Structure formats: C-alpha cells, structure tokens
Amino acid sequence: MRIEGKEYRTIWYEGKVVKIIDQTKLPHRFIIKELKTVKDAINAIKVMEVRGAPLIGGTAAYGIVLAIQERNDFEFIKKNSEELVQSRPTAINLKWAVDRMMKKLSGINSDQILDIALNEAKEICDEDEKFCENIGINGLRIIEEIYNKKKDTVNILTHCNAGWLATINWGTATSPIYHAHKKGIPVHVWVDETRPRNQGANLTSYELNEEEIPNTIIADNTGGILMQRGEVDMCIVGTDRTLSNGDVCNKIGTYLKALAAHDNNVPFYVALPSSTIDWDIKNAKDIPIEERNSEELSHVEGIDENDEIKKLLIYPSKSKAMNLAFDVTPAKYVTNLITEKGICEASTEGLKKLFNK
Ligand code: MRU
C-alpha cells in the first residue's frame, strides 16, 4: 500500500540486509531500518519495530536468513530459531514461520542453505500478501451487502492495527475496507485508539489516511455508545491466534468490543490468514498471553511544538500498572471468520470445512 503516494511492502530483502519500516517511529517519522543480524530481527520483534502477527512471522523467516548469513552452522541457526519463536509469545505466526523454515532447511547442505532459506522467506511473505488480498476479496462481499441495503456510507469499527502495516501488504481487517474503497463503496472507519501503544491511532489511522479512506479515531471506550446509537454497521478485527473451535485471541480490548457488538446486534467479524490458526491448543486458557512492560501504560510519547519526539510520565510515579497485551473473544461472539479461503462460522465445523483438517 502507499505512503506519500509510493508503494511499499512492510519488509523486504536488499543487498544482504532486511529492510523494515520502523513502526515505533510512526506516525511522526517514516524511517526505513536495516536488520543485519538475527539479533537485530529478534530485537525488532521484541521492541515492536515490527508487529502484527503475519509481519512478525515474516520477520522471523528473514531472521533465519540473517542467521545463516552470519554463521552457516546448524547449531547456531537452530539456537537462534528458538530465540525467534520466544521473542513474542502470543502470535502463533512466529512458531508457524520458524517451523516452516526449519523444515525446509533440514538435511540441506551448507552451500545451498542460504539460497533455499531466502526463497522460503520470500515465499512466506508473498503468500501472506496473496492471502491478505483474498481476505479482502472475500470480506468485500460483506461490506457490499450492507451497502446495498443501506445505500449510504458503511461505518466499520476496528481495533488495534490489523492493517497492511501488521502484515506484508493489504492487512487482514483492513483488506476488505481497501477493496470496498477501490470499488467506490463509501466507507468510514471508527479507529479504536488502542491503548496503551495506540496502534489504532498511530498506525491504522495513518495508513487509512495515506489511502484517503475517511476515518475517525475514538477512545477505546467509545465503541459501545456508537453501537447503541446505530453508528456502527459492522466490526472487523484481526487475530494473533485463532483456535480450531473459533475462539480468537487478539489485542487487549477486543473482547469488550465483541460483547458490545453482541448486545447491539452489530456483526463482529474476525479476518485472518490460515497461518494464524493454532490447530493444537484446544483450550483458550492455554494461550500464552503476553504481559508487557508497564511503562507502555505509564508513559506516552508524542511530538512537541518543535517537532521533537518526547516521552512523558502520565501516572503517579508511585502507582503500579499492569499491561496485559491480548485477550480472548469466545467464538460465540464472532459472527464469522473471513479467511483467504472464504468466510466461515467461528467453529470447529466451520474451520474444518474450509481447511479440510
Ligand atoms: O501487539 P501488536 O501490535 O503486535 O498486536 C497486533 C494485533 O493485535 C493485530 O490485531 C493482530 O496481530 C492481527 S494483525 C493482521
């Protein structure tokens, strides 16, 4: 998608380095950062220079390429692949991408391993782009249906950033929105700010602006009243891990939005590529929920009147704070899942039908 009119993907390999858009600096600075070592990739995932389930999967895949470039030694590659998986615990895409890379590389001799790893990392990213595009084509039908009934702007609420910046391109939750916009359907997006890191305000609103899609940032607690007033036609969010029974783990606050949607008969969709499905864990209680540094809550960052980035403490200095990064929305509150293969019920049967598992 575009930034200042120029097309980008979120990650690419060029001249032996991996290039990323540093998302900790958006929306105030657009900085392309180079990852040169596997430790750079691990750190970029940890500090969230790259974030969003599909993108951290793609970064982990390229992280293995960087490990091979540094030291073409299987023990070194394996040790770092394990560290990549641990770099963030909740999104299943990290493990999915690393497992796929390591399976591809097992038994390959050392003079071929770099080329094969590079091809596979590129393939993982190209596939994600294609899957996200298909999610958009499938989800467009839902927006079109609402528009055909309403004959007026379709108001869509989203939480966090499941946009192109969270994937390789297109996004998951935003892909149907981009497709609707390209087709000339009038859409307006309510963007949850998404405390504490403000991915909605800093990233979703930013990327929608760049594509000239009308959007309004709201505080995370505003969605409920908007739904009561009939000002939300549908919700679409992304997911970091979807269980085979249709339960969905996503950015903290998603669950409360789903409850409000349920109470107000607003359809609540979750968009995902199949790389986000965890076919092993059966119980949502077993999903590792990331707890991040409480500084993300107690401090806010922004630019001052001199265009300088500043970080400020906003809590009483003696207060404790707790920063759980994800929650689980039970399948019963999810209207449908939108995947690259089509739309299905958020249930074991629904997912089985689409994915033949
Ligand atoms: O902590 P983040 O910013 O990585 O969380 C991202 C989300 O919660 C997204 O909704 C999810 O990864 C899906 S991205 C298509």
XYZ file of C-alpha atoms and ligand atoms in Angstrom:
372
model
C 0.000 0.000 0.000
C 1.050 3.636 -0.203
C 2.973 6.073 1.935
C 3.129 9.537 0.420
C 1.983 8.056 -2.871
C 4.773 5.443 -3.026
C 4.015 1.702 -2.880
C 5.697 -0.281 -0.100
C 5.634 -3.680 1.491
C 6.448 -3.807 5.205
C 9.581 -5.948 4.820
C 11.997 -6.694 2.010
C 15.498 -8.074 1.416
C 18.019 -5.966 -0.445
C 21.831 -6.073 -0.643
C 22.184 -8.744 2.060
C 20.115 -6.817 4.636
C 16.465 -6.992 5.620
C 14.641 -3.683 5.429
C 11.663 -2.775 7.595
C 9.574 0.299 8.285
C 10.300 1.167 11.935
C 6.770 1.215 13.385
C 7.871 2.630 16.745
C 8.512 5.929 14.961
C 5.202 6.187 13.093
C 3.197 8.329 12.518
C 5.649 11.155 13.204
C 8.717 9.787 11.411
C 8.944 7.462 8.415
C 12.186 5.557 8.881
C 13.396 2.516 6.970
C 15.607 0.423 9.202
C 18.136 -2.221 8.227
C 18.305 -5.546 10.055
C 21.772 -7.052 9.568
C 21.926 -9.853 12.116
C 19.485 -12.353 13.560
C 19.751 -10.490 16.890
C 18.544 -7.346 15.044
C 15.485 -9.323 13.888
C 14.805 -10.678 17.397
C 15.111 -7.194 18.850
C 12.872 -5.627 16.161
C 10.123 -8.098 17.090
C 10.589 -7.604 20.858
C 10.540 -3.803 20.832
C 7.795 -3.815 18.181
C 9.610 -2.033 15.384
C 7.709 -4.718 13.511
C 4.472 -6.049 14.959
C 1.223 -7.683 13.920
C 1.029 -11.472 13.693
C 1.777 -12.006 9.970
C 4.582 -9.445 9.873
C 6.400 -10.885 12.882
C 6.140 -14.283 11.157
C 7.730 -12.820 8.006
C 10.434 -11.116 10.079
C 11.253 -14.376 11.880
C 11.609 -16.109 8.496
C 14.074 -13.446 7.328
C 15.748 -13.637 10.758
C 16.773 -17.190 9.891
C 18.215 -15.952 6.595
C 20.282 -13.417 8.571
C 21.459 -16.159 10.969
C 22.687 -18.244 8.017
C 24.495 -15.249 6.534
C 26.243 -14.648 9.855
C 27.288 -18.197 10.598
C 26.400 -21.086 8.350
C 26.336 -23.569 11.197
C 23.233 -25.618 12.002
C 23.600 -25.363 15.816
C 23.806 -21.550 15.592
C 20.797 -21.401 13.271
C 18.767 -23.714 15.492
C 19.564 -21.827 18.710
C 18.536 -18.528 17.122
C 15.395 -20.041 15.605
C 14.345 -20.947 19.158
C 15.018 -17.385 20.320
C 12.966 -16.035 17.420
C 9.986 -18.162 18.493
C 10.296 -16.788 22.050
C 10.601 -13.139 21.009
C 6.849 -12.572 21.425
C 4.668 -15.264 22.938
C 1.080 -14.780 21.766
C 1.007 -14.656 17.959
C 1.271 -18.203 16.600
C 2.783 -16.928 13.329
C 6.273 -16.812 14.814
C 6.309 -20.529 15.527
C 4.482 -21.262 12.280
C 7.060 -19.370 10.180
C 10.105 -20.687 12.048
C 8.835 -24.306 11.886
C 8.220 -23.915 8.150
C 11.715 -22.515 7.577
C 13.451 -25.179 9.689
C 11.521 -27.979 7.991
C 12.564 -26.646 4.599
C 16.213 -26.388 5.677
C 16.596 -29.733 7.392
C 19.031 -32.000 5.569
C 20.103 -29.272 3.102
C 23.876 -28.979 2.648
C 25.553 -25.785 3.699
C 26.411 -24.451 0.223
C 22.736 -24.377 -0.781
C 21.131 -23.436 2.511
C 21.216 -19.634 2.102
C 19.502 -19.637 -1.308
C 16.850 -22.056 -0.113
C 16.218 -20.034 3.066
C 15.951 -16.801 1.080
C 13.447 -18.347 -1.321
C 11.352 -19.733 1.515
C 11.294 -16.429 3.452
C 10.233 -14.628 0.272
C 7.619 -17.305 -0.368
C 6.199 -16.873 3.172
C 5.894 -13.123 2.584
C 4.491 -13.420 -0.953
C 1.965 -15.968 0.260
C 0.858 -13.692 3.095
C 0.337 -10.839 0.643
C -1.777 -13.087 -1.603
C -3.774 -14.457 1.351
C -4.478 -10.943 2.640
C -5.602 -9.880 -0.821
C -8.010 -12.831 -0.897
C -9.292 -11.948 2.587
C -10.134 -8.564 1.089
C -11.945 -10.054 -1.895
C -13.945 -12.349 0.412
C -14.701 -9.666 3.010
C -15.723 -7.159 0.335
C -18.931 -9.178 -0.174
C -19.995 -8.424 3.406
C -19.414 -4.670 3.034
C -21.171 -4.691 -0.349
C -24.218 -6.419 1.151
C -24.503 -3.798 3.883
C -24.088 -1.013 1.329
C -26.723 -2.458 -0.995
C -29.249 -2.432 1.856
C -28.225 0.895 3.359
C -27.339 2.886 0.220
C -25.201 5.099 2.421
C -21.697 5.153 3.935
C -20.790 1.901 5.664
C -19.395 2.572 9.153
C -16.841 -0.001 10.222
C -15.197 -0.216 13.634
C -11.744 -1.755 14.029
C -9.432 -2.318 16.982
C -5.622 -2.134 17.066
C -3.822 -2.339 13.729
C -4.650 -5.332 11.579
C -3.808 -3.209 8.576
C -1.137 -3.583 5.932
C 1.477 -2.478 8.460
C 0.684 -5.595 10.513
C 1.080 -7.911 7.522
C 3.212 -7.835 4.388
C 0.606 -5.898 2.428
C -3.184 -5.244 2.379
C -3.751 -6.174 6.042
C -6.367 -8.591 7.292
C -9.125 -6.451 8.866
C -8.375 -3.549 6.534
C -8.160 -5.549 3.314
C -11.955 -5.722 2.791
C -12.057 -1.982 3.553
C -9.365 -1.217 0.938
C -11.170 -3.386 -1.591
C -14.509 -1.665 -0.884
C -12.901 1.765 -1.222
C -11.257 0.806 -4.529
C -14.679 -0.349 -5.768
C -16.210 3.020 -4.953
C -18.272 1.920 -1.936
C -18.317 4.784 0.589
C -16.761 3.590 3.844
C -15.879 5.323 7.073
C -13.769 3.663 9.754
C -14.065 4.159 13.508
C -10.499 3.561 14.680
C -10.097 2.467 18.314
C -7.099 4.338 19.687
C -5.895 1.041 21.273
C -4.168 1.901 24.488
C -1.514 1.541 25.631
C 0.588 1.564 22.451
C -2.009 3.325 20.326
C -1.637 1.087 17.277
C -5.074 2.258 16.103
C -4.268 5.959 16.292
C -0.605 5.717 15.275
C -0.832 3.077 12.576
C -4.383 2.280 11.400
C -5.477 5.884 11.085
C -2.122 6.753 9.473
C -2.372 4.046 6.827
C -6.038 4.817 6.082
C -5.139 8.500 5.664
C -2.414 7.550 3.180
C -5.056 5.677 1.139
C -7.523 8.561 1.565
C -10.090 6.487 3.429
C -12.263 8.550 5.811
C -11.630 7.550 9.407
C -12.114 8.881 12.921
C -10.037 7.933 15.955
C -12.080 7.182 19.071
C -11.082 6.384 22.651
C -11.256 2.650 23.278
C -14.397 3.003 25.403
C -16.417 4.900 22.783
C -17.417 1.958 20.571
C -20.249 0.924 22.922
C -22.198 4.166 22.725
C -21.647 4.382 18.957
C -23.149 0.915 18.594
C -26.116 1.877 20.804
C -26.681 4.893 18.560
C -26.642 2.752 15.400
C -23.458 4.367 14.146
C -21.530 1.138 13.600
C -22.640 -1.193 10.778
C -20.010 -3.832 11.418
C -16.799 -4.519 13.316
C -13.743 -6.175 11.759
C -10.650 -7.053 13.765
C -7.573 -9.199 13.280
C -6.225 -12.040 15.407
C -2.916 -13.286 16.777
C -4.100 -16.816 17.360
C -7.363 -18.459 16.383
C -8.187 -21.781 17.971
C -9.731 -24.584 15.938
C -13.006 -24.051 17.882
C -13.179 -20.445 16.604
C -12.052 -18.656 19.797
C -9.984 -15.648 18.853
C -7.050 -14.106 20.708
C -6.371 -10.504 19.713
C -5.238 -7.144 21.096
C -6.456 -6.364 24.613
C -9.928 -4.801 24.460
C -11.169 -6.840 21.508
C -13.322 -8.964 23.840
C -15.132 -5.930 25.283
C -15.852 -4.683 21.758
C -17.282 -8.082 20.836
C -19.540 -8.008 23.910
C -20.836 -4.556 22.991
C -21.389 -5.695 19.396
C -23.305 -8.758 20.599
C -25.528 -6.642 22.860
C -26.328 -4.280 19.983
C -26.738 -6.823 17.158
C -23.734 -5.402 15.323
C -21.969 -8.105 13.265
C -18.477 -8.820 14.573
C -16.040 -10.278 12.022
C -12.513 -11.543 12.512
C -10.188 -11.557 9.487
C -7.240 -13.955 9.372
C -4.838 -15.841 7.149
C -4.588 -19.567 7.918
C -1.081 -19.002 9.349
C -2.841 -17.583 12.413
C -4.752 -20.757 13.219
C -3.432 -22.826 16.106
C -4.646 -26.371 15.388
C -3.011 -27.763 18.552
C -4.204 -25.780 21.564
C -7.775 -26.765 22.393
C -8.462 -24.509 25.353
C -8.183 -20.706 25.261
C -6.790 -20.779 28.819
C -3.632 -22.390 27.402
C -2.839 -19.463 25.066
C 0.227 -17.623 26.372
C -0.903 -14.040 26.960
C 1.937 -11.559 26.685
C 2.419 -9.164 29.585
C 4.483 -6.179 28.525
C 6.372 -3.535 30.453
C 4.050 -1.285 32.465
C 5.974 1.739 31.137
C 3.874 1.371 27.991
C 0.925 2.447 30.167
C 2.538 4.969 32.473
C 4.378 6.896 29.740
C 3.127 8.422 26.489
C 5.150 9.516 23.509
C 4.383 12.283 21.045
C 5.837 15.314 19.317
C 6.086 18.739 20.868
C 5.645 22.138 19.201
C 9.254 21.969 17.935
C 8.551 18.665 16.174
C 10.686 16.784 18.681
C 9.660 13.379 19.973
C 9.103 13.435 23.746
C 8.174 10.741 26.250
C 6.151 11.795 29.304
C 5.120 10.111 32.541
C 1.333 10.430 32.988
C 0.735 8.261 36.089
C 1.519 8.964 39.730
C 5.159 7.924 39.984
C 4.401 5.504 42.850
C 1.489 3.702 41.140
C 1.737 0.158 39.915
C 0.321 -0.680 36.482
C -0.399 -3.951 34.683
C -0.091 -4.365 30.952
C -1.713 -7.487 29.502
C -1.392 -7.236 25.731
C -4.080 -9.648 24.478
C -7.462 -11.123 25.389
C -9.636 -13.911 24.060
C -13.022 -13.450 22.415
C -15.055 -16.644 22.645
C -16.316 -17.966 19.297
C -19.944 -17.374 20.304
C -19.411 -13.615 19.918
C -17.829 -13.874 16.471
C -20.316 -13.557 13.598
C -17.968 -15.151 11.077
C -14.303 -15.606 10.245
C -13.016 -14.095 6.992
C -10.089 -16.116 5.627
C -8.161 -16.423 2.379
C -10.257 -19.457 1.526
C -13.637 -17.911 2.193
C -15.965 -16.938 5.025
C -16.889 -19.474 7.685
C -18.566 -19.912 11.023
C -16.245 -19.437 14.004
C -16.470 -23.094 14.998
C -14.701 -26.433 14.625
C -17.108 -27.384 11.809
C -16.709 -24.037 10.050
C -12.909 -24.159 10.039
C -12.852 -27.870 9.190
C -14.983 -27.279 6.107
C -12.661 -24.564 4.767
C -9.324 -26.076 5.697
C -10.010 -29.785 5.465
C -8.407 -30.509 8.878
O 0.802 -6.068 19.791
P 0.582 -5.988 18.313
O 0.566 -4.601 17.777
O 1.537 -6.883 17.561
O -0.860 -6.585 18.122
C -1.391 -6.736 16.835
C -2.788 -7.221 16.827
O -3.391 -7.433 17.851
C -3.383 -7.498 15.486
O -4.767 -7.332 15.530
C -3.079 -8.953 15.080
O -1.710 -9.215 15.172
C -3.543 -9.238 13.720
S -2.549 -8.456 12.503
C -3.192 -8.775 10.980
